[in-house]
Tab-separated table of C-alpha atoms in Angstrom:
chain	number	residue	atom	x	y	z
D	1	MET	CA	96.528	73.027	103.066
D	2	GLY	CA	95.139	72.128	106.482
D	3	LEU	CA	97.095	68.862	106.449
D	4	ILE	CA	100.266	70.952	106.238
D	5	PHE	CA	99.628	73.831	108.625
D	6	TRP	CA	97.668	72.169	111.450
D	7	PRO	CA	100.205	69.361	112.178
D	8	LEU	CA	103.175	71.759	111.979
D	9	SER	CA	101.444	74.239	114.269
D	10	PHE	CA	100.635	71.604	116.885
D	11	ILE	CA	104.172	70.190	116.713
D	12	PHE	CA	105.703	73.604	117.426
D	13	PHE	CA	103.081	74.266	120.118
D	14	PHE	CA	103.819	71.100	122.062
D	15	LYS	CA	107.558	71.560	121.571
D	16	LYS	CA	107.136	74.965	123.255
D	17	ASN	CA	108.590	76.804	120.285
D	18	PRO	CA	106.647	80.063	119.762
D	19	GLN	CA	109.405	81.369	117.481
D	20	ARG	CA	108.579	78.679	114.918
D	21	LEU	CA	104.878	79.469	115.196
D	22	LEU	CA	105.548	83.091	114.259
D	23	GLU	CA	107.751	82.019	111.340
D	24	LEU	CA	105.009	79.663	110.170
D	25	ALA	CA	102.532	82.545	110.440
D	26	PHE	CA	104.567	84.497	107.881
D	27	LEU	CA	104.494	81.527	105.514
D	28	GLY	CA	100.767	81.075	106.086
D	29	GLY	CA	100.109	84.743	105.431
D	30	VAL	CA	101.188	84.226	101.824
D	31	PHE	CA	98.339	81.775	101.071
D	32	GLN	CA	95.506	84.273	101.441
D	33	ALA	CA	93.162	82.511	98.996
D	34	ALA	CA	93.498	79.086	100.656
D	35	ALA	CA	91.680	77.546	103.614
D	36	ILE	CA	92.797	75.174	106.373
D	37	LEU	CA	89.271	74.690	107.699
D	38	VAL	CA	85.925	75.285	105.978
D	39	MET	CA	82.766	75.935	107.982
D	40	GLY	CA	79.880	76.518	105.607
D	41	GLY	CA	80.788	79.531	103.491
D	42	LEU	CA	83.585	80.616	105.852
D	43	GLY	CA	87.155	79.443	105.394
D	44	LEU	CA	90.003	79.926	107.863
D	45	GLN	CA	93.162	81.208	106.217
D	46	PRO	CA	96.412	79.240	106.800
D	47	VAL	CA	97.880	82.026	108.970
D	48	MET	CA	95.142	81.327	111.533
D	49	ALA	CA	96.535	77.921	112.559
D	50	PRO	CA	99.966	79.071	113.848
D	51	GLY	CA	98.480	82.421	114.897
D	52	MET	CA	95.796	80.974	117.176
D	53	LEU	CA	98.168	78.416	118.683
D	54	PHE	CA	100.739	81.154	119.311
D	55	ILE	CA	98.044	83.163	121.123
D	56	ALA	CA	97.125	80.060	123.136
D	57	PHE	CA	100.768	79.431	124.069
D	58	MET	CA	101.373	83.007	125.193
D	59	SER	CA	98.081	83.057	127.113
D	60	LEU	CA	99.185	79.956	129.016
D	61	GLN	CA	102.477	81.710	129.779
D	62	LEU	CA	100.579	84.643	131.285
D	63	VAL	CA	98.276	82.360	133.288
D	64	LEU	CA	101.269	80.448	134.655
D	65	GLY	CA	102.802	83.701	135.908
D	66	VAL	CA	105.501	84.404	133.331
D	67	LYS	CA	106.475	88.079	133.525
D	68	PHE	CA	107.048	90.339	130.545
D	69	ARG	CA	109.023	93.409	131.554
D	70	ALA	CA	108.066	95.347	128.439
D	71	ALA	CA	104.325	95.003	129.071
D	72	GLY	CA	104.036	98.435	130.708
D	73	PRO	CA	105.871	100.468	128.018
D	74	VAL	CA	104.058	98.589	125.253
D	75	LEU	CA	100.604	99.239	126.678
D	76	ARG	CA	101.350	102.921	127.292
D	77	PHE	CA	102.835	103.495	123.853
D	78	CYS	CA	100.006	101.672	122.027
D	79	THR	CA	97.161	103.402	123.896
D	80	PRO	CA	95.908	105.351	120.812
D	81	LEU	CA	95.875	102.116	118.803
D	82	PHE	CA	93.925	100.307	121.532
D	83	LEU	CA	91.446	103.178	121.721
D	84	ALA	CA	90.932	103.006	117.941
D	85	PHE	CA	90.265	99.257	118.192
D	86	LEU	CA	87.869	99.818	121.106
D	87	TRP	CA	85.999	102.503	119.170
D	88	ALA	CA	85.719	100.154	116.179
D	89	LEU	CA	84.306	97.351	118.341
D	90	LEU	CA	81.800	99.608	120.102
D	91	GLY	CA	80.822	101.206	116.806
D	92	SER	CA	80.150	97.838	115.186
D	93	ILE	CA	77.549	97.180	117.915
D	94	LEU	CA	75.955	100.614	118.317
D	95	LEU	CA	76.188	102.410	114.958
D	96	PRO	CA	74.350	99.856	112.749
D	97	ARG	CA	71.435	100.086	115.194
D	98	LEU	CA	71.625	103.872	115.513
D	99	PHE	CA	71.476	104.447	111.730
D	100	GLU	CA	69.541	101.287	110.826
D	101	GLY	CA	67.622	101.797	107.589
D	102	VAL	CA	68.731	105.425	107.303
D	103	VAL	CA	71.659	104.974	104.884
D	104	LEU	CA	72.645	102.518	102.141
D	105	VAL	CA	75.887	100.510	102.371
D	106	TRP	CA	77.875	98.107	100.202
D	107	PRO	CA	77.721	94.652	101.866
D	108	GLN	CA	80.765	92.519	102.647
D	109	LYS	CA	79.653	89.748	100.268
D	110	LEU	CA	79.297	91.587	96.981
D	111	ASP	CA	78.689	88.363	95.047
D	112	GLU	CA	75.431	87.803	96.941
D	113	VAL	CA	73.991	91.321	96.490
D	114	ALA	CA	75.587	93.392	93.732
D	115	ALA	CA	73.980	96.610	94.959
D	116	ARG	CA	73.777	98.765	98.067
D	117	VAL	CA	71.464	97.646	100.842
D	118	PRO	CA	69.925	99.469	103.836
D	119	LEU	CA	72.201	99.542	106.874
D	120	ALA	CA	71.373	96.916	109.515
D	121	PRO	CA	73.321	94.734	111.981
D	122	THR	CA	74.649	91.742	110.038
D	123	ARG	CA	76.935	88.764	110.430
D	124	GLY	CA	79.639	90.850	108.739
D	125	ASN	CA	79.896	93.012	111.866
D	126	MET	CA	80.544	89.958	114.037
D	127	THR	CA	83.048	88.273	111.700
D	128	GLN	CA	85.039	91.482	111.184
D	129	ASP	CA	85.048	92.054	114.953
D	130	CYS	CA	86.461	88.553	115.461
D	131	TYR	CA	89.259	89.241	112.970
D	132	LEU	CA	89.943	92.588	114.651
D	133	ILE	CA	90.183	91.039	118.137
D	134	LEU	CA	92.436	88.208	116.905
D	135	ASN	CA	94.755	90.652	115.143
D	136	LEU	CA	94.993	92.891	118.212
D	137	ILE	CA	95.730	89.970	120.547
D	138	MET	CA	98.275	88.604	118.066
D	139	PHE	CA	99.978	92.005	117.939
D	140	VAL	CA	100.201	92.339	121.735
D	141	MET	CA	101.371	88.760	122.318
D	142	THR	CA	104.000	89.035	119.580
D	143	VAL	CA	105.393	92.244	121.074
D	144	PHE	CA	105.568	90.581	124.501
D	145	PHE	CA	107.436	87.577	123.083
D	146	LEU	CA	109.856	89.580	120.922
D	147	THR	CA	111.025	91.623	123.894
D	148	ARG	CA	112.336	88.435	125.537
D	149	ARG	CA	115.903	87.205	125.117
D	150	GLU	CA	115.038	83.893	123.421
D	151	ALA	CA	113.290	85.665	120.545
D	152	ASP	CA	115.214	85.970	117.277
D	153	PRO	CA	113.832	88.771	115.049
D	154	ARG	CA	116.454	88.055	112.380
D	155	ARG	CA	115.046	84.575	111.775
D	156	LEU	CA	111.564	86.044	111.765
D	157	TYR	CA	112.440	88.570	109.060
D	158	ASN	CA	114.119	85.807	107.046
D	159	ALA	CA	110.865	83.830	107.292
D	160	TYR	CA	109.073	86.878	105.878
D	161	LEU	CA	111.463	86.881	102.909
D	162	VAL	CA	111.029	83.125	102.422
D	163	GLY	CA	107.265	83.615	102.314
D	164	ALA	CA	107.671	86.360	99.707
D	165	ALA	CA	109.966	84.133	97.635
D	166	LEU	CA	107.363	81.367	97.832
D	167	ALA	CA	104.678	83.772	96.588
D	168	CYS	CA	106.909	84.763	93.649
D	169	LEU	CA	107.655	81.140	92.717
D	170	VAL	CA	103.951	80.259	92.727
D	171	GLY	CA	103.321	83.347	90.583
D	172	PHE	CA	105.915	82.193	88.028
D	173	TRP	CA	104.343	78.717	88.121
D	174	GLU	CA	100.917	80.195	87.428
D	175	MET	CA	102.226	82.270	84.538
D	176	ALA	CA	103.820	79.178	82.998
D	177	HIS	CA	100.488	77.343	83.381
D	178	ARG	CA	98.568	80.206	81.750
D	179	LEU	CA	101.016	80.449	78.842
D	180	VAL	CA	101.590	76.703	78.379
D	181	GLY	CA	98.396	74.830	79.196
D	182	SER	CA	100.183	71.483	79.558
D	183	ILE	CA	101.859	72.608	82.804
D	184	PRO	CA	99.540	71.672	85.714
D	185	PHE	CA	98.618	74.210	88.387
D	186	PRO	CA	96.673	73.037	91.498
D	187	LYS	CA	93.961	75.706	91.759
D	188	GLU	CA	92.001	73.623	94.258
D	189	PHE	CA	95.009	73.746	96.589
D	190	PHE	CA	95.859	77.447	96.369
D	191	TYR	CA	92.292	78.785	95.940
D	192	SER	CA	90.364	76.586	98.366
D	193	ASN	CA	88.755	79.319	100.509
D	194	PRO	CA	85.010	79.607	99.730
D	195	GLY	CA	84.808	82.937	101.541
D	196	TRP	CA	86.724	84.726	98.782
D	197	ALA	CA	85.888	85.420	95.151
D	198	VAL	CA	89.053	84.355	93.299
D	199	LEU	CA	89.714	86.212	90.032
D	200	ASP	CA	92.279	83.954	88.381
D	201	GLU	CA	91.307	84.228	84.703
D	202	GLN	CA	91.969	87.912	84.087
D	203	MET	CA	93.828	89.115	81.006
D	204	SER	CA	95.626	92.365	80.219
D	205	GLY	CA	95.517	92.536	76.444
D	206	PRO	CA	97.146	89.318	75.193
D	207	VAL	CA	99.011	88.779	78.496
D	208	PRO	CA	97.515	86.748	81.373
D	209	ARG	CA	97.455	88.415	84.779
D	210	ILE	CA	98.713	86.344	87.703
D	211	ASN	CA	97.345	86.031	91.228
D	212	GLY	CA	100.024	83.845	92.721
D	213	THR	CA	98.635	82.650	96.043
D	214	PHE	CA	96.224	85.586	96.379
D	215	THR	CA	92.633	86.276	95.421
D	216	GLU	CA	93.370	88.787	92.656
D	217	PRO	CA	96.337	90.472	90.955
D	218	ALA	CA	95.935	93.660	93.039
D	219	ALA	CA	96.166	91.668	96.294
D	220	CYS	CA	99.328	89.947	95.045
D	221	ALA	CA	100.811	93.315	94.066
D	222	THR	CA	99.961	94.800	97.478
D	223	PHE	CA	101.867	92.052	99.269
D	224	LEU	CA	104.858	92.237	96.918
D	225	ILE	CA	105.076	96.019	97.224
D	226	GLY	CA	105.797	95.617	100.942
D	227	THR	CA	108.599	93.158	100.160
D	228	LEU	CA	109.995	95.420	97.444
D	229	TYR	CA	110.010	98.529	99.652
D	230	SER	CA	111.755	96.638	102.454
D	231	THR	CA	114.401	94.850	100.387
D	232	VAL	CA	115.257	97.907	98.270
D	233	TRP	CA	115.673	100.058	101.377
D	234	CYS	CA	117.816	97.449	103.132
D	235	THR	CA	119.993	97.141	100.017
D	236	LEU	CA	120.464	100.901	99.704
D	237	ARG	CA	121.267	101.234	103.397
D	238	GLY	CA	123.835	98.436	103.251
D	239	TYR	CA	121.873	96.063	105.495
D	240	GLY	CA	121.061	93.544	102.788
D	241	ASN	CA	122.777	90.318	101.804
D	242	TRP	CA	122.489	88.180	98.660
D	243	ALA	CA	119.012	86.952	99.677
D	244	THR	CA	117.771	90.522	100.031
D	245	ARG	CA	119.129	91.493	96.621
D	246	LEU	CA	117.612	88.363	95.085
D	247	MET	CA	114.195	89.287	96.505
D	248	VAL	CA	114.480	92.750	94.924
D	249	PHE	CA	114.710	91.058	91.532
D	250	LEU	CA	112.073	88.358	92.159
D	251	SER	CA	109.478	90.683	93.679
D	252	THR	CA	109.956	93.272	90.909
D	253	LEU	CA	109.560	90.655	88.182
D	254	CYS	CA	106.510	89.068	89.786
D	255	LEU	CA	104.996	92.491	90.437
D	256	LEU	CA	105.343	93.410	86.767
D	257	MET	CA	103.676	90.122	85.798
D	258	THR	CA	100.571	90.984	87.811
D	259	THR	CA	100.035	94.007	85.494
D	260	SER	CA	98.335	95.634	88.473
D	261	THR	CA	97.864	99.388	88.268
D	262	THR	CA	97.986	99.463	92.062
D	263	GLY	CA	101.432	97.885	92.010
D	264	TYR	CA	102.778	100.174	89.308
D	265	VAL	CA	101.539	103.334	91.026
D	266	ALA	CA	102.907	102.176	94.391
D	267	MET	CA	106.303	101.520	92.758
D	268	LEU	CA	106.408	105.065	91.389
D	269	ILE	CA	105.376	106.482	94.772
D	270	GLY	CA	108.132	104.497	96.461
D	271	LEU	CA	110.728	105.754	93.997
D	272	GLY	CA	109.566	109.324	94.579
D	273	LEU	CA	109.761	108.886	98.356
D	274	LEU	CA	113.295	107.504	98.037
D	275	ILE	CA	114.477	110.460	95.955
D	276	VAL	CA	112.860	112.994	98.297
D	277	TYR	CA	114.390	111.335	101.375
D	278	ALA	CA	117.836	111.104	99.769
D	279	VAL	CA	117.747	114.821	98.917
D	280	LEU	CA	116.384	116.017	102.275
D	281	SER	CA	118.587	113.788	104.418
D	282	ARG	CA	121.751	114.849	102.543
D	283	GLU	CA	123.244	111.387	102.990
D	284	ARG	CA	125.781	111.219	100.177
D	285	ARG	CA	126.264	107.460	100.418
D	286	LEU	CA	122.514	106.804	100.210
D	287	PHE	CA	122.094	109.252	97.303
D	288	ARG	CA	125.014	107.687	95.428
D	289	ARG	CA	123.648	104.166	95.918
D	290	LEU	CA	120.184	105.303	94.849
D	291	MET	CA	121.513	106.818	91.632
D	292	MET	CA	123.497	103.637	90.922
D	293	PHE	CA	120.372	101.573	91.640
D	294	ILE	CA	118.252	103.672	89.238
D	295	ALA	CA	120.972	103.601	86.566
D	296	GLY	CA	121.298	99.830	86.914
D	297	GLY	CA	117.540	99.401	86.601
D	298	ILE	CA	117.403	101.561	83.467
D	299	LEU	CA	120.369	99.679	81.976
D	300	CYS	CA	118.754	96.288	82.629
D	301	MET	CA	115.471	97.449	81.107
D	302	GLY	CA	117.284	98.781	78.049
D	303	VAL	CA	119.296	95.596	77.467
D	304	THR	CA	116.201	93.433	77.989
D	305	THR	CA	114.163	95.552	75.565
D	306	LEU	CA	116.866	95.342	72.877
D	307	ALA	CA	117.183	91.581	73.317
D	308	LEU	CA	113.421	91.049	73.122
D	309	THR	CA	113.139	93.342	70.098
D	310	ALA	CA	115.727	91.232	68.278
D	311	PHE	CA	114.652	87.731	69.307
D	312	ALA	CA	111.018	87.993	70.506
D	313	PRO	CA	109.273	91.040	68.980
D	314	ASP	CA	105.847	89.650	69.914
D	315	VAL	CA	106.702	90.151	73.582
D	316	ILE	CA	107.347	93.866	72.973
D	317	LYS	CA	104.011	94.204	71.187
D	318	ALA	CA	102.248	92.447	74.054
D	319	ALA	CA	103.986	94.680	76.614
D	320	ALA	CA	102.940	97.786	74.672
D	321	GLU	CA	99.327	96.588	74.659
D	322	VAL	CA	99.497	95.952	78.418
D	323	MET	CA	100.748	99.501	79.029
D	324	LEU	CA	98.026	100.977	76.824
D	325	GLU	CA	95.370	98.974	78.642
D	326	THR	CA	96.784	100.062	81.999
D	327	GLN	CA	96.562	103.709	80.926
D	328	ASP	CA	92.974	103.210	79.716
D	329	LYS	CA	91.746	101.625	82.951
D	330	LYS	CA	90.108	104.894	83.989
D	331	GLN	CA	87.573	104.303	81.218
D	332	SER	CA	86.860	100.702	82.289
D	333	ALA	CA	83.670	99.556	84.002
D	334	SER	CA	85.602	98.075	86.952
D	335	TYR	CA	87.357	101.396	87.594
D	336	GLU	CA	84.058	103.262	87.528
D	337	GLU	CA	82.541	100.706	89.905
D	338	ARG	CA	85.434	101.030	92.392
D	339	THR	CA	85.319	104.816	92.153
D	340	GLN	CA	81.587	104.770	92.821
D	341	LYS	CA	82.047	102.591	95.921
D	342	ASP	CA	84.651	104.986	97.303
D	343	ALA	CA	82.424	107.993	96.578
D	344	ASP	CA	79.498	106.272	98.330
D	345	SER	CA	81.738	105.505	101.316
D	346	TYR	CA	82.830	109.145	101.597
D	347	GLN	CA	79.177	110.167	101.473
D	348	LEU	CA	78.368	107.750	104.313
D	349	ALA	CA	80.776	109.641	106.581
D	350	PHE	CA	78.726	112.822	106.001
D	351	ASP	CA	75.357	111.078	106.265
D	352	THR	CA	76.281	109.615	109.667
D	353	TYR	CA	77.632	112.964	111.007
D	354	GLY	CA	81.205	111.654	110.986
D	355	LEU	CA	80.434	108.685	113.275
D	356	GLY	CA	80.449	105.998	110.583
D	357	THR	CA	78.230	102.995	110.000
D	358	GLY	CA	80.134	100.559	112.221
D	359	TRP	CA	83.065	98.251	111.602
D	360	GLY	CA	82.153	95.584	109.035
D	361	SER	CA	79.038	97.377	107.760
D	362	ASP	CA	80.399	98.837	104.511
D	363	ARG	CA	82.995	97.564	102.030
D	364	SER	CA	84.754	100.194	99.968
D	365	SER	CA	87.405	99.823	97.289
D	366	SER	CA	90.169	101.790	99.069
D	367	LEU	CA	91.361	102.051	102.650
D	368	LEU	CA	90.661	105.692	103.586
D	369	PRO	CA	87.021	105.853	102.407
D	370	GLY	CA	86.473	102.474	104.074
D	371	PHE	CA	87.773	103.781	107.395
D	372	LEU	CA	85.717	106.976	107.168
D	373	ALA	CA	82.572	105.019	106.313
D	374	THR	CA	82.938	102.472	109.128
D	375	ILE	CA	84.883	103.913	112.083
D	376	GLY	CA	84.221	107.544	111.181
D	377	ILE	CA	86.267	110.633	111.855
D	378	VAL	CA	86.891	109.648	115.498
D	379	GLY	CA	88.480	106.334	114.563
D	380	VAL	CA	90.553	107.900	111.781
D	381	LEU	CA	91.842	110.620	114.142
D	382	LEU	CA	92.873	107.986	116.683
D	383	LEU	CA	94.765	106.113	113.960
D	384	VAL	CA	96.414	109.361	112.817
D	385	ILE	CA	97.533	110.066	116.398
D	386	TRP	CA	98.895	106.524	116.715
D	387	ASN	CA	100.781	106.693	113.412
D	388	GLY	CA	102.099	110.163	114.223
D	389	SER	CA	103.466	108.995	117.571
D	390	LEU	CA	104.942	105.916	115.884
D	391	PHE	CA	106.718	107.975	113.201
D	392	LEU	CA	108.029	110.406	115.818
D	393	LYS	CA	109.324	107.580	117.974
D	394	ILE	CA	111.043	105.955	114.996
D	395	TYR	CA	112.709	109.245	114.026
D	396	ARG	CA	113.928	110.024	117.543
D	397	THR	CA	115.123	106.508	118.260
D	398	LEU	CA	117.051	106.118	115.013
D	399	LYS	CA	118.546	109.594	115.390
D	400	ALA	CA	119.741	108.789	118.911
D	401	ALA	CA	121.317	105.549	117.677
D	402	ALA	CA	122.722	106.995	114.427
D	403	SER	CA	126.317	106.603	115.559
D	404	GLU	CA	126.081	102.811	115.540
D	405	ARG	CA	124.613	100.309	113.075
D	406	SER	CA	122.720	98.165	115.523
D	407	PHE	CA	120.671	95.067	114.763
D	408	ASP	CA	117.510	96.672	116.166
D	409	ALA	CA	117.925	99.680	113.868
D	410	TRP	CA	117.992	97.318	110.893
D	411	ILE	CA	114.812	95.566	112.078
D	412	ILE	CA	113.080	98.930	112.555
D	413	GLU	CA	113.946	100.124	109.061
D	414	ALA	CA	113.182	96.783	107.382
D	415	THR	CA	109.777	96.322	109.008
D	416	PHE	CA	108.776	99.983	108.737
D	417	THR	CA	109.395	100.052	104.975
D	418	ALA	CA	107.532	96.744	104.530
D	419	LEU	CA	104.528	98.147	106.414
D	420	LEU	CA	104.784	101.424	104.500
D	421	GLY	CA	104.684	99.644	101.144
D	422	ARG	CA	101.623	97.578	101.995
D	423	THR	CA	99.862	100.616	103.442
D	424	VAL	CA	100.552	102.726	100.347
D	425	ALA	CA	99.203	100.001	98.056
D	426	THR	CA	96.138	99.514	100.257
D	427	LEU	CA	95.448	103.248	100.274
D	428	ILE	CA	95.375	103.085	96.478
D	429	SER	CA	93.197	99.989	96.155
D	430	GLY	CA	92.373	97.873	99.182
D	431	PRO	CA	89.469	97.820	101.642
D	432	VAL	CA	91.217	96.692	104.857
D	433	LEU	CA	94.574	95.944	106.498
D	434	GLY	CA	93.233	92.759	108.011
D	435	THR	CA	95.856	90.039	107.607
D	436	MET	CA	97.470	88.654	110.742
D	437	ASP	CA	100.997	88.685	109.295
D	438	PHE	CA	100.699	92.478	108.902
D	439	TYR	CA	100.267	92.800	112.671
D	440	VAL	CA	103.230	90.472	113.285
D	441	LEU	CA	105.342	92.880	111.205
D	442	LEU	CA	103.963	95.781	113.237
D	443	ALA	CA	104.837	93.943	116.453
D	444	MET	CA	108.398	93.420	115.200
D	445	LEU	CA	108.675	97.162	114.611
D	446	VAL	CA	107.299	98.149	118.036
D	447	SER	CA	109.408	95.599	119.931
D	448	ALA	CA	112.604	96.695	118.156
D	449	LEU	CA	111.761	100.311	118.972
D	450	ILE	CA	111.341	99.489	122.658
D	451	ARG	CA	114.573	97.483	122.786
D	452	LEU	CA	116.635	100.144	121.019
D	453	GLN	CA	115.149	102.972	123.062
D	454	THR	CA	115.894	101.070	126.266
D	455	LYS	CA	119.525	100.526	125.225
D	456	THR	CA	119.928	104.171	124.205
D	457	GLY	CA	118.409	105.360	127.502
D	458	LYS	CA	120.816	103.166	129.485
D	459	ARG	CA	123.818	104.627	127.616
D	460	VAL	CA	122.575	108.178	128.235
D	461	ARG	CA	122.126	107.479	131.970
D	462	ALA	CA	125.589	105.914	132.143
């Protein structure tokens, strides 16, 4: 994997093409279980190669005196986010020492110690801080670049879809390998990161569960949910093309093959959000397209079920067993273990008086208890303020530009729904939002907001 991503990253770096580095970062973000460089038990994910070289390129631009006009508005708008990051960094240094030995936490490496340990400063605090700093710098530098004229957000979003299509194709390849053993599948290539425990032999009844290019089926489902939210919304709003509609089908099929409860629940939540928005917004065209979309989905499922019942009844039996096992997961040992970790993380927030144990000190099963246990109530409130201001800005900006279907409005809606999908899935079952490609998507959203708001303000002044 390193022989692919390092040479390409250096080629784009020396050709002074930061756009290509960002596109390569989206492709690298798909291979979360792979490594491009291994240092002991730590492996660098493929997204790090183009990401770090993009940061280096933009840093050189700043040193050489290149001006970014949007720097001021970006820094002012993102102040709550920066404060949350600063609190997390300070907390990772101070809080493990303040509550050292007082509380018990779940360590980052659960395969080394399968039990809670007394809180103490560890290497996990430093490594998680490094990831946090890299993600923040990547976010800021990407926003700066995307507000320049030479940036092309359309190509960047297409690269995101290409990465999702690649993840789906690898997932189909893995399923074929699991069902037909004679088909080779290069595990050493896709699962080469020693820092992750890869769960690639799971079964759901008689049906194998797929990981694709991720560490576990739930991680694959979390990524695909973001793609599904984005492509479905773009299709319903009339922004999509044939590639967008194709990704709706591919991501749905691959998501079903993961048999991930997280993915299924997130799909139902997304459908509920769509119906609620269509009713409250009173947009007849959107409501009509949504009803046609639901009817088409039900029709396809019905025809497929009838065909399988007639020609492959064993598949129907296997699907029924998968659904029964999914419903019975609340009685499984893994579910009880994840629930216990979340309950322990909630308790840590009380035991530390709402301050938390420090970023990187505790690893929960879901996002909210993980935040409360590590950055505490202060950090969560800062994130709530940031997200509230972001939602308000999106609403006001899109409302002001409702009379025209601008390119920036499409980017805002496409990236916002992608981020929403991944956040919903992570809230259900995911410890962190730590991948660099997530922050590139966030930067696309913020930069499009700034561009569209600037254009709208100029029209109002005129």
